[in-house]
Amino acid sequence: MEDVPSSPPVPPGRLILLNGASSAGKSTLCHAIQTRIDEPFLQFSLDFLMFGARVLPRRDPEGPFSWAEMRPRLFEGYYRCLPAFLGAGNNLVVDYIIETPEQWRRLVELLRPFDVFLVGVHCPLDELERRERARGDRHLGDARRDLLTVHTFTRYDFEVDSRRPPEENSERIIAAWHLRRWPGVLGRLS
Ligand SMILES: Nc1ncnc2c1ncn2[C@@H]1O[C@H](COP(=O)(O)OP(=O)(O)OP(=O)(O)O)[C@@H](O)[C@H]1O
């Protein structure tokens, strides 16, 4: 029987993962990276499932669905998408707010085999709260709550001060990404 020609194997995609408090400017930075970097990166944010595209049904306190029940399933589903996209050869630029050690452990477990560049996005509380108020689409107090813990779970491959313009920070992140060492911080975690 003749061999059926198969496609050459696709190398896994690379991940640039931005962690910082709500309103730190992560999504803005993801977009700035995407538009400047010299190869395609898909932006894939948990926000796309939470705030857009009618993925979630109603979740006001009176129901009819229990957000407390749905939340861990939604998050776990999102986490599992990341290695799926990377394994299929897609580069990803992702923003995330690490909230608990369990979340971080799960992400490390799923992402350890991949080339991950971990970026801490820092912003002081007064500026976070100014942005939070100006946006009007975020719950006031989320940024303050996040800031207490978000940077306590891991070290980073690179860090930025998000008071700097996103154009400047994205250029710095891209330059550092090109010079990254292997494995990165996430890959060196046990
Ligand atoms: N460097 C910056 N200087 C001033 N404002 C900024 C800067 N970066 C982002 N912003 C503004 O801050 C707000 C929040 O930005 P963005 O949506 O990127 O934050 P985020 O970290 O992704 O937030 P969330 O996690 O809540 O989705 C937006 O109104 C954005 O225009």
Short mmCIF file of N, CA and C in Angstrom, two decimals, residues 38-144:
data_model
loop_
_atom_site.label_atom_id
_atom_site.label_comp_id
_atom_site.label_asym_id
_atom_site.label_seq_id
_atom_site.Cartn_x
_atom_site.Cartn_y
_atom_site.Cartn_z
N ASP A 38 6.83 40.76 14.97
CA ASP A 38 7.06 40.43 13.56
C ASP A 38 6.55 39.04 13.18
N GLU A 39 5.67 38.45 13.98
CA GLU A 39 4.99 37.23 13.57
C GLU A 39 3.60 37.20 14.20
N PRO A 40 2.71 36.38 13.64
CA PRO A 40 1.33 36.44 14.14
C PRO A 40 1.18 35.88 15.56
N PHE A 41 0.49 36.61 16.39
CA PHE A 41 0.11 36.18 17.74
C PHE A 41 -1.39 36.37 17.89
N LEU A 42 -2.08 35.31 18.33
CA LEU A 42 -3.51 35.44 18.63
C LEU A 42 -3.67 35.99 20.03
N GLN A 43 -4.56 36.97 20.19
CA GLN A 43 -4.91 37.42 21.54
C GLN A 43 -6.07 36.57 22.02
N PHE A 44 -5.91 35.93 23.18
CA PHE A 44 -6.97 35.04 23.67
C PHE A 44 -7.14 35.28 25.16
N SER A 45 -8.17 36.04 25.50
CA SER A 45 -8.35 36.49 26.87
C SER A 45 -9.58 35.83 27.50
N LEU A 46 -9.49 35.56 28.79
CA LEU A 46 -10.65 35.08 29.54
C LEU A 46 -11.80 36.10 29.44
N ASP A 47 -11.43 37.37 29.32
CA ASP A 47 -12.45 38.43 29.16
C ASP A 47 -13.37 38.14 27.98
N PHE A 48 -12.83 37.50 26.94
CA PHE A 48 -13.67 37.25 25.76
C PHE A 48 -14.85 36.35 26.12
N LEU A 49 -14.64 35.47 27.13
CA LEU A 49 -15.72 34.58 27.56
C LEU A 49 -16.61 35.24 28.62
N MET A 50 -16.02 36.20 29.37
CA MET A 50 -16.75 36.77 30.50
C MET A 50 -17.55 38.01 30.11
N PHE A 51 -16.99 38.83 29.23
CA PHE A 51 -17.59 40.15 28.99
C PHE A 51 -18.13 40.32 27.58
N GLY A 52 -17.80 39.43 26.69
CA GLY A 52 -18.21 39.67 25.31
C GLY A 52 -18.87 38.47 24.69
N ALA A 53 -19.29 38.64 23.49
CA ALA A 53 -19.68 37.55 22.61
C ALA A 53 -20.82 36.67 23.11
N ARG A 54 -21.52 37.11 24.14
CA ARG A 54 -22.71 36.37 24.62
C ARG A 54 -22.40 34.91 24.95
N VAL A 55 -21.20 34.64 25.45
CA VAL A 55 -20.86 33.26 25.81
C VAL A 55 -21.55 32.87 27.11
N LEU A 56 -21.54 33.80 28.07
CA LEU A 56 -22.14 33.50 29.38
C LEU A 56 -23.62 33.85 29.39
N PRO A 57 -24.44 33.00 30.00
CA PRO A 57 -25.83 33.39 30.21
C PRO A 57 -25.95 34.40 31.35
N ARG A 58 -27.14 34.86 31.65
CA ARG A 58 -27.36 35.79 32.77
C ARG A 58 -26.69 35.28 34.03
N ARG A 59 -26.08 36.17 34.78
CA ARG A 59 -25.50 35.71 36.05
C ARG A 59 -25.73 36.74 37.15
N ASP A 60 -26.91 37.38 37.14
CA ASP A 60 -27.24 38.28 38.24
C ASP A 60 -27.54 37.43 39.49
N PRO A 61 -27.43 38.04 40.66
CA PRO A 61 -27.47 37.25 41.91
C PRO A 61 -28.72 36.37 42.04
N GLU A 62 -29.83 36.80 41.46
CA GLU A 62 -31.08 36.00 41.63
C GLU A 62 -31.12 34.81 40.69
N GLY A 63 -30.18 34.59 39.88
CA GLY A 63 -30.17 33.43 39.01
C GLY A 63 -30.55 33.80 37.60
N PRO A 64 -30.91 32.88 36.74
CA PRO A 64 -31.28 31.51 37.07
C PRO A 64 -30.07 30.56 37.19
N PHE A 65 -28.85 31.06 36.94
CA PHE A 65 -27.70 30.17 37.01
C PHE A 65 -26.81 30.53 38.18
N SER A 66 -26.10 29.56 38.70
CA SER A 66 -25.20 29.82 39.83
C SER A 66 -23.80 30.13 39.31
N TRP A 67 -23.39 31.37 39.44
CA TRP A 67 -22.05 31.77 39.01
C TRP A 67 -20.99 31.04 39.82
N ALA A 68 -21.28 30.80 41.10
CA ALA A 68 -20.31 30.09 41.95
C ALA A 68 -20.02 28.70 41.39
N GLU A 69 -21.03 28.07 40.82
CA GLU A 69 -20.82 26.74 40.22
C GLU A 69 -20.15 26.85 38.86
N MET A 70 -20.56 27.87 38.09
CA MET A 70 -20.05 27.98 36.72
C MET A 70 -18.60 28.44 36.65
N ARG A 71 -18.23 29.31 37.59
CA ARG A 71 -16.93 29.98 37.51
C ARG A 71 -15.76 29.00 37.37
N PRO A 72 -15.63 27.99 38.30
CA PRO A 72 -14.47 27.10 38.17
C PRO A 72 -14.48 26.30 36.87
N ARG A 73 -15.65 25.98 36.37
CA ARG A 73 -15.73 25.22 35.11
C ARG A 73 -15.31 26.09 33.93
N LEU A 74 -15.78 27.33 33.95
CA LEU A 74 -15.42 28.25 32.87
C LEU A 74 -13.91 28.48 32.86
N PHE A 75 -13.34 28.71 34.04
CA PHE A 75 -11.90 28.95 34.14
C PHE A 75 -11.12 27.72 33.66
N GLU A 76 -11.53 26.54 34.13
CA GLU A 76 -10.81 25.31 33.76
C GLU A 76 -10.90 25.10 32.23
N GLY A 77 -12.06 25.37 31.66
CA GLY A 77 -12.21 25.24 30.21
C GLY A 77 -11.28 26.18 29.48
N TYR A 78 -11.19 27.41 29.99
CA TYR A 78 -10.28 28.39 29.37
C TYR A 78 -8.82 27.92 29.49
N TYR A 79 -8.43 27.46 30.68
CA TYR A 79 -7.05 26.99 30.85
C TYR A 79 -6.71 25.89 29.84
N ARG A 80 -7.65 24.95 29.67
CA ARG A 80 -7.37 23.81 28.78
C ARG A 80 -7.26 24.26 27.33
N CYS A 81 -7.90 25.38 26.99
CA CYS A 81 -7.78 25.89 25.61
C CYS A 81 -6.35 26.34 25.31
N LEU A 82 -5.64 26.81 26.33
CA LEU A 82 -4.32 27.39 26.07
C LEU A 82 -3.36 26.36 25.47
N PRO A 83 -3.15 25.18 26.13
CA PRO A 83 -2.27 24.19 25.48
C PRO A 83 -2.82 23.68 24.16
N ALA A 84 -4.15 23.68 24.02
CA ALA A 84 -4.73 23.23 22.75
C ALA A 84 -4.33 24.18 21.61
N PHE A 85 -4.46 25.47 21.84
CA PHE A 85 -4.06 26.45 20.82
C PHE A 85 -2.56 26.37 20.55
N LEU A 86 -1.78 26.31 21.63
CA LEU A 86 -0.32 26.28 21.47
C LEU A 86 0.11 25.01 20.75
N GLY A 87 -0.48 23.88 21.16
CA GLY A 87 -0.12 22.59 20.55
C GLY A 87 -0.44 22.55 19.07
N ALA A 88 -1.44 23.32 18.65
CA ALA A 88 -1.80 23.37 17.24
C ALA A 88 -0.93 24.36 16.46
N GLY A 89 0.04 24.97 17.16
CA GLY A 89 1.01 25.82 16.46
C GLY A 89 0.70 27.30 16.48
N ASN A 90 -0.28 27.71 17.31
CA ASN A 90 -0.62 29.14 17.38
C ASN A 90 0.20 29.86 18.45
N ASN A 91 0.82 30.97 18.10
CA ASN A 91 1.38 31.85 19.12
C ASN A 91 0.24 32.58 19.81
N LEU A 92 0.37 32.77 21.13
CA LEU A 92 -0.69 33.44 21.88
C LEU A 92 -0.12 34.59 22.70
N VAL A 93 -0.87 35.69 22.76
CA VAL A 93 -0.58 36.74 23.74
C VAL A 93 -1.82 36.85 24.62
N VAL A 94 -1.60 36.64 25.92
CA VAL A 94 -2.71 36.40 26.86
C VAL A 94 -2.56 37.30 28.07
N ASP A 95 -3.68 37.91 28.49
CA ASP A 95 -3.65 38.66 29.76
C ASP A 95 -4.42 37.87 30.81
N TYR A 96 -3.91 37.92 32.03
CA TYR A 96 -4.54 37.14 33.08
C TYR A 96 -4.30 37.83 34.43
N ILE A 97 -5.22 37.58 35.36
CA ILE A 97 -5.05 38.06 36.75
C ILE A 97 -4.93 36.83 37.63
N ILE A 98 -3.73 36.51 38.10
CA ILE A 98 -3.60 35.35 38.99
C ILE A 98 -4.23 35.72 40.33
N GLU A 99 -5.17 34.88 40.76
CA GLU A 99 -5.92 35.19 41.99
C GLU A 99 -5.60 34.26 43.16
N THR A 100 -5.26 33.03 42.86
CA THR A 100 -5.03 32.06 43.95
C THR A 100 -3.85 31.15 43.59
N PRO A 101 -3.23 30.53 44.62
CA PRO A 101 -2.14 29.58 44.35
C PRO A 101 -2.63 28.40 43.52
N GLU A 102 -3.89 27.99 43.74
CA GLU A 102 -4.43 26.83 42.99
C GLU A 102 -4.51 27.15 41.50
N GLN A 103 -5.01 28.36 41.17
CA GLN A 103 -5.07 28.77 39.76
C GLN A 103 -3.68 28.75 39.14
N TRP A 104 -2.73 29.29 39.87
CA TRP A 104 -1.39 29.40 39.32
C TRP A 104 -0.77 28.01 39.12
N ARG A 105 -0.98 27.12 40.11
CA ARG A 105 -0.46 25.75 39.99
C ARG A 105 -1.04 25.06 38.74
N ARG A 106 -2.32 25.25 38.53
CA ARG A 106 -2.98 24.62 37.38
C ARG A 106 -2.42 25.15 36.06
N LEU A 107 -2.23 26.47 36.01
CA LEU A 107 -1.66 27.05 34.78
C LEU A 107 -0.24 26.53 34.54
N VAL A 108 0.54 26.46 35.61
CA VAL A 108 1.92 25.97 35.46
C VAL A 108 1.90 24.54 34.95
N GLU A 109 1.03 23.73 35.54
CA GLU A 109 0.93 22.32 35.14
C GLU A 109 0.62 22.20 33.63
N LEU A 110 -0.32 23.01 33.15
CA LEU A 110 -0.73 22.90 31.75
C LEU A 110 0.28 23.54 30.79
N LEU A 111 0.98 24.57 31.26
CA LEU A 111 1.81 25.36 30.34
C LEU A 111 3.29 25.01 30.39
N ARG A 112 3.71 24.18 31.37
CA ARG A 112 5.13 23.90 31.54
C ARG A 112 5.82 23.38 30.27
N PRO A 113 5.14 22.53 29.46
CA PRO A 113 5.85 22.04 28.27
C PRO A 113 6.13 23.11 27.21
N PHE A 114 5.54 24.30 27.36
CA PHE A 114 5.59 25.29 26.27
C PHE A 114 6.59 26.41 26.56
N ASP A 115 6.87 27.14 25.50
CA ASP A 115 7.74 28.32 25.57
C ASP A 115 6.89 29.50 26.05
N VAL A 116 7.01 29.78 27.36
CA VAL A 116 6.16 30.82 27.97
C VAL A 116 7.04 31.98 28.43
N PHE A 117 6.67 33.18 28.06
CA PHE A 117 7.37 34.39 28.49
C PHE A 117 6.40 35.14 29.42
N LEU A 118 6.80 35.21 30.69
CA LEU A 118 5.89 35.70 31.71
C LEU A 118 6.22 37.17 32.05
N VAL A 119 5.22 38.02 31.88
CA VAL A 119 5.44 39.46 32.05
C VAL A 119 4.57 39.99 33.20
N GLY A 120 5.19 40.66 34.16
CA GLY A 120 4.45 41.32 35.23
C GLY A 120 4.12 42.75 34.81
N VAL A 121 2.84 43.10 34.87
CA VAL A 121 2.40 44.45 34.49
C VAL A 121 2.05 45.19 35.78
N HIS A 122 2.90 46.15 36.14
CA HIS A 122 2.76 46.84 37.43
C HIS A 122 2.13 48.21 37.26
N CYS A 123 1.29 48.56 38.22
CA CYS A 123 0.66 49.88 38.20
C CYS A 123 0.28 50.22 39.64
N PRO A 124 0.60 51.44 40.10
CA PRO A 124 0.25 51.78 41.48
C PRO A 124 -1.26 51.97 41.66
N LEU A 125 -1.70 51.84 42.92
CA LEU A 125 -3.14 51.81 43.20
C LEU A 125 -3.86 53.09 42.75
N ASP A 126 -3.26 54.26 42.96
CA ASP A 126 -4.00 55.48 42.59
C ASP A 126 -4.30 55.52 41.10
N GLU A 127 -3.36 55.08 40.28
CA GLU A 127 -3.58 55.08 38.83
C GLU A 127 -4.57 53.97 38.43
N LEU A 128 -4.47 52.82 39.09
CA LEU A 128 -5.44 51.74 38.81
C LEU A 128 -6.86 52.21 39.09
N GLU A 129 -7.02 52.88 40.24
CA GLU A 129 -8.37 53.31 40.61
C GLU A 129 -8.86 54.44 39.70
N ARG A 130 -7.96 55.29 39.26
CA ARG A 130 -8.36 56.34 38.30
C ARG A 130 -8.88 55.69 37.02
N ARG A 131 -8.17 54.69 36.52
CA ARG A 131 -8.59 54.01 35.28
C ARG A 131 -9.90 53.26 35.49
N GLU A 132 -9.99 52.61 36.66
CA GLU A 132 -11.21 51.83 36.97
C GLU A 132 -12.44 52.73 36.95
N ARG A 133 -12.32 53.91 37.57
CA ARG A 133 -13.45 54.85 37.60
C ARG A 133 -13.76 55.34 36.19
N ALA A 134 -12.70 55.65 35.42
CA ALA A 134 -12.91 56.22 34.08
C ALA A 134 -13.55 55.20 33.14
N ARG A 135 -13.26 53.92 33.34
CA ARG A 135 -13.81 52.90 32.43
C ARG A 135 -15.31 52.75 32.62
N GLY A 136 -15.73 52.67 33.87
CA GLY A 136 -17.15 52.54 34.15
C GLY A 136 -17.72 51.15 33.90
N ASP A 137 -16.92 50.23 33.35
CA ASP A 137 -17.44 48.88 33.09
C ASP A 137 -16.80 47.83 33.99
N ARG A 138 -16.12 48.29 35.05
CA ARG A 138 -15.53 47.37 36.00
C ARG A 138 -16.04 47.69 37.39
N HIS A 139 -16.14 46.67 38.22
CA HIS A 139 -16.61 46.82 39.59
C HIS A 139 -15.56 47.58 40.39
N LEU A 140 -15.95 48.73 40.98
CA LEU A 140 -14.99 49.53 41.75
C LEU A 140 -14.49 48.71 42.94
N GLY A 141 -13.18 48.64 43.11
CA GLY A 141 -12.61 47.86 44.21
C GLY A 141 -11.89 46.61 43.71
N ASP A 142 -12.19 46.18 42.48
CA ASP A 142 -11.52 44.97 41.96
C ASP A 142 -10.00 45.16 41.87
N ALA A 143 -9.61 46.34 41.37
CA ALA A 143 -8.17 46.59 41.18
C ALA A 143 -7.45 46.57 42.53
N ARG A 144 -8.07 47.22 43.52
CA ARG A 144 -7.46 47.26 44.86
C ARG A 144 -7.32 45.84 45.42
#
